[in-house]
GROMACS .gro file of C-alpha atoms in nm:
model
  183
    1UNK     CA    1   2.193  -1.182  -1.589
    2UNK     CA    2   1.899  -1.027  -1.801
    3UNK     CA    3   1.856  -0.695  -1.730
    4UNK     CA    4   1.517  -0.787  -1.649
    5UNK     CA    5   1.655  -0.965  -1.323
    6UNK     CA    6   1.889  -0.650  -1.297
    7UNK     CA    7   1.653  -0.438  -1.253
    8UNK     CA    8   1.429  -0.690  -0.977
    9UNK     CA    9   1.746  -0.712  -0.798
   10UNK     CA   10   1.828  -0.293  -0.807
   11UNK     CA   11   1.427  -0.296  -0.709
   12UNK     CA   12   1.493  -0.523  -0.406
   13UNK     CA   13   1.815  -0.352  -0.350
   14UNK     CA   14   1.666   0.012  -0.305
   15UNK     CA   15   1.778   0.131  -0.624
   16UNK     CA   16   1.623   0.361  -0.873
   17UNK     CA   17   1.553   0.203  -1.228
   18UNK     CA   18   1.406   0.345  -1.539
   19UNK     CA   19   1.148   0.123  -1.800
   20UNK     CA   20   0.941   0.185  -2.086
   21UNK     CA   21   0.517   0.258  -1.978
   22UNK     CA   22   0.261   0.322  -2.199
   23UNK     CA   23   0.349   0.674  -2.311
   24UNK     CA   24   0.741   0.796  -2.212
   25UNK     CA   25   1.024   0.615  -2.027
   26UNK     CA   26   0.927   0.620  -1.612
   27UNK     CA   27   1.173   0.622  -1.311
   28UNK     CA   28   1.037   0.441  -1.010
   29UNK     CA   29   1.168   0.211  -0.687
   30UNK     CA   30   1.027  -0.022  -0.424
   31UNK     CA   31   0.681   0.197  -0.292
   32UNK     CA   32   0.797   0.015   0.086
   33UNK     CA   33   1.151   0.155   0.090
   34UNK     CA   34   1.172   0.563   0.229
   35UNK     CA   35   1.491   0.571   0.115
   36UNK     CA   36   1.492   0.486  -0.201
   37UNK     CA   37   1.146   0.742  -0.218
   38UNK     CA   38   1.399   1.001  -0.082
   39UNK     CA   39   1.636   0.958  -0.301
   40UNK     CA   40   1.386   0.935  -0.626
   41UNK     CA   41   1.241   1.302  -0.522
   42UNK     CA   42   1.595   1.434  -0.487
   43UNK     CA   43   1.722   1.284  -0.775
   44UNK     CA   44   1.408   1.406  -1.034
   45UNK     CA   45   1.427   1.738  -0.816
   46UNK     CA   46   1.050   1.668  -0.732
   47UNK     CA   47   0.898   1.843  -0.400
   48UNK     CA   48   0.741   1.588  -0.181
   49UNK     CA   49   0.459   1.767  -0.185
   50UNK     CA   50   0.357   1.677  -0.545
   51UNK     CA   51   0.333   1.285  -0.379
   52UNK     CA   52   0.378   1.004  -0.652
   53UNK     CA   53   0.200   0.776  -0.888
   54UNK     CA   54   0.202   0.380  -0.802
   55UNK     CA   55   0.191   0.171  -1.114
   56UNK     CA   56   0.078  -0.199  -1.063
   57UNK     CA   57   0.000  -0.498  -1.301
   58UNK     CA   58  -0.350  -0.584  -1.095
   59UNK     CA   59  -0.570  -0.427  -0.903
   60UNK     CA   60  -0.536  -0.656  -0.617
   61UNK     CA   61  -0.088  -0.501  -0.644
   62UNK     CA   62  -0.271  -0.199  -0.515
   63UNK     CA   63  -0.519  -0.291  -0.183
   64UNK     CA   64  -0.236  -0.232   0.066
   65UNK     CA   65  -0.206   0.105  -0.044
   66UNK     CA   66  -0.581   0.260  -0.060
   67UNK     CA   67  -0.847   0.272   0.143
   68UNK     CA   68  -1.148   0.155  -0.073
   69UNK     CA   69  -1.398   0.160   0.189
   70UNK     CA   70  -1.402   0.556   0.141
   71UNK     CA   71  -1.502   0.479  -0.169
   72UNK     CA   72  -1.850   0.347  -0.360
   73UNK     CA   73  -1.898   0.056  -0.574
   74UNK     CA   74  -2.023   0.280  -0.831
   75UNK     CA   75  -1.720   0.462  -0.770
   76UNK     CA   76  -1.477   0.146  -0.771
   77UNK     CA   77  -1.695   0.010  -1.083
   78UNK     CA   78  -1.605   0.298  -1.280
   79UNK     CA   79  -1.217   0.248  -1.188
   80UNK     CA   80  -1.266  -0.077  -1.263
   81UNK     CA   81  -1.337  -0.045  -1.610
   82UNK     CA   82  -1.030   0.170  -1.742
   83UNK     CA   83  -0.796  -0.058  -1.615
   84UNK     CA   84  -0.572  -0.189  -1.692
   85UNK     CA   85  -0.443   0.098  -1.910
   86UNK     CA   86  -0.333   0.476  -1.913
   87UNK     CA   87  -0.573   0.578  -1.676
   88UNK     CA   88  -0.422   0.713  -1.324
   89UNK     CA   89  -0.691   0.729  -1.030
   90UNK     CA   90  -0.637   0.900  -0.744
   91UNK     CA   91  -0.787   0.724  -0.476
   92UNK     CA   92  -0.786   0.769  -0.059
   93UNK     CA   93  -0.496   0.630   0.045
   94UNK     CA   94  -0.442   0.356   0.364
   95UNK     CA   95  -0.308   0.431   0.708
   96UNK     CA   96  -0.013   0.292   0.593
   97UNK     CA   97   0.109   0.506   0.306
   98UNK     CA   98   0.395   0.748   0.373
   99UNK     CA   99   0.351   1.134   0.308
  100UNK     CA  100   0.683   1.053   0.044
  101UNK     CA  101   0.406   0.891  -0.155
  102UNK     CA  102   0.100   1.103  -0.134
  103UNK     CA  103   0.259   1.412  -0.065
  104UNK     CA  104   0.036   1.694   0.093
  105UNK     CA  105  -0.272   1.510   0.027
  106UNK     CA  106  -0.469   1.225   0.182
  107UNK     CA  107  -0.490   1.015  -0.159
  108UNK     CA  108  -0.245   0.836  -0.372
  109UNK     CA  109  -0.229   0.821  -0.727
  110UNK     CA  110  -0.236   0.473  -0.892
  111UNK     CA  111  -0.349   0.256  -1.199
  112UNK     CA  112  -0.302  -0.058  -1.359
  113UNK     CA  113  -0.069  -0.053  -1.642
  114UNK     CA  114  -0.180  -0.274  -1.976
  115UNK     CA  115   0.237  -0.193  -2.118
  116UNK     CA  116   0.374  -0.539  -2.125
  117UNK     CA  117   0.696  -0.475  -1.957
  118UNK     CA  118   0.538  -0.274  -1.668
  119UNK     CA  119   0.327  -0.568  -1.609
  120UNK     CA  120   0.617  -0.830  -1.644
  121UNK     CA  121   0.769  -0.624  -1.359
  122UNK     CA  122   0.488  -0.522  -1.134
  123UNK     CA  123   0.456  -0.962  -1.159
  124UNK     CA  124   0.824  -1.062  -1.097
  125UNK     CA  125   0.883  -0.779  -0.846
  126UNK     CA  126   0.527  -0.909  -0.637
  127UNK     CA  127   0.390  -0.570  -0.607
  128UNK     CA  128   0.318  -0.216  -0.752
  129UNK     CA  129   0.619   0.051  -0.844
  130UNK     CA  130   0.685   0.411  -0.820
  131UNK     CA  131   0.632   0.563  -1.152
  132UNK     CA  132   0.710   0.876  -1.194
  133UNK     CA  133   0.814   1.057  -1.582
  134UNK     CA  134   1.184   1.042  -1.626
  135UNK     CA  135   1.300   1.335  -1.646
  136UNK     CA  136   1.480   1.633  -1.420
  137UNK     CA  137   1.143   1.846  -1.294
  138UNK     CA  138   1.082   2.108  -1.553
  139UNK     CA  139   1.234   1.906  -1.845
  140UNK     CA  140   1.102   1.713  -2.109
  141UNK     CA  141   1.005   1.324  -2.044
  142UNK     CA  142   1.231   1.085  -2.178
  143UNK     CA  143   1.097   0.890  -2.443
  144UNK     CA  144   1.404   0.691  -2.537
  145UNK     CA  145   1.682   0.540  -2.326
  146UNK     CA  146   1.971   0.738  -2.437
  147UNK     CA  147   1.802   1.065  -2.327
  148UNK     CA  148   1.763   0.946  -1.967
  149UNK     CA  149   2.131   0.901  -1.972
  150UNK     CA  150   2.194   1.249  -2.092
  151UNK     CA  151   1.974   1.409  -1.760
  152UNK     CA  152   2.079   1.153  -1.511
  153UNK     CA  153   2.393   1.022  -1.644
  154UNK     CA  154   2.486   0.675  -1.399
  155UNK     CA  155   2.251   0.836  -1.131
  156UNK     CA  156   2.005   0.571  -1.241
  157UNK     CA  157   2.079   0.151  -1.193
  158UNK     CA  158   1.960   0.003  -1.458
  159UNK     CA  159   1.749   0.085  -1.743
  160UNK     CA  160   1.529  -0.142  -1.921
  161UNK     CA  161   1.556  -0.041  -2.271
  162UNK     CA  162   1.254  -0.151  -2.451
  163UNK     CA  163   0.949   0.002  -2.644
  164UNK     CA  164   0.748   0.275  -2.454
  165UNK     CA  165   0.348   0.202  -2.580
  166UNK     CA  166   0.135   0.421  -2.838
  167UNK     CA  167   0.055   0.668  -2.589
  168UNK     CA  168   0.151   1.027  -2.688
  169UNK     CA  169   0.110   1.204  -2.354
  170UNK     CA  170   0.167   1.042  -2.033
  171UNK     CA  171  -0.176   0.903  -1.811
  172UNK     CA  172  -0.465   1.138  -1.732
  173UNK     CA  173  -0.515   1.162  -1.383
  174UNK     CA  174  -0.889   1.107  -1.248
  175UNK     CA  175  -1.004   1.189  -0.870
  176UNK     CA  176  -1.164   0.884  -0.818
  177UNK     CA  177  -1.443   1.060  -0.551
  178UNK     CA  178  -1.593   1.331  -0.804
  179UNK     CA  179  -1.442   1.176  -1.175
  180UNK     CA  180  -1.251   1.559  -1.206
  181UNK     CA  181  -0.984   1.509  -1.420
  182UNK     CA  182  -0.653   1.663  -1.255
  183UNK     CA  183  -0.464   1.614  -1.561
   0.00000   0.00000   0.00000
């Protein structure tokens, strides 16, 4: 089995898995699955009140999980055209969306990845991911494979050990109402 397919099945499974994105190595599980959310936060030692960052390969990964009808199409325009890439929006999020994922607010990060593996994923798995920086809250992000092993040891399924992109510091983060950048 490729570890490609591993890491689907882990995904379908409720695991947490680790891949290459566009600037460091992210940690991330099915966006559906509470548990797996629970154990993500407890694992990075993240407070649930930080909420999460959905990674997709289209735009269209993303609908269930905002509320663009709070939004303009000025607004969505202007989304529109830094995707995909290392842009992160955040955006009001749907009825739907768990407090696990948008923590103490009523949006939810998200953006459209351009890394070719997150893509390959986001496709195969038939929807977006949790992406959050792998590392232990506090600590450096991993940037290469073997240093995810030395924070989380087997605490992690699988890891996808391929290139991370060109990026030298992970996604800025835009509020997609009033363009502030959060990050």
């Amino acid at each position: 089995m490729s570890n490609l397919n591993l890491l689907l099945k882990g995904l379908k499974k409720g695991k947490i898995v680790a891949y290459p994105t566009e600037s460091v190595f992210g940690i991330g599980c099915d966006p559906d699955n509470l548990q797996a959310i629970q154990k993500l936060l407890w694992l990075k030692q993240r407070p649930i009140s930080k909420g999460l960052i959905l990674v997709a390969s289209s735009y269209q990964q993303l609908l269930p999980y905002i509320d663009e009808t709070q939004l303009t199409q000025a607004q969505l325009k202007k989304i529109h055209a830094t995707w995909p890439g290392p842009i992160t929006w955040t955006m009001p999020s749907s009825s739907l969306v768990s407090n696990l994922l948008s923590g103490q607010f009523n949006s939810i990060a998200v953006r459209v990845s351009n890394h070719p593996t997150v893509k390959k994923i986001c496709c195969k798995f038939g929807k977006p991911l949790i992406s959050t920086s792998a590392n232990l809250t506090g600590q450096k992000p991993c940037i290469k494979s073997v240093d995810i092993k030395k924070q989380f040891g087997k605490k992690i399924f699988t890891i996808l050990d391929e290139e991370t992109g060109n990026q030298d510091k992970p996604s800025k983060i835009f509020d997609a109402k009033t363009f502030m950048q959060l990050r």
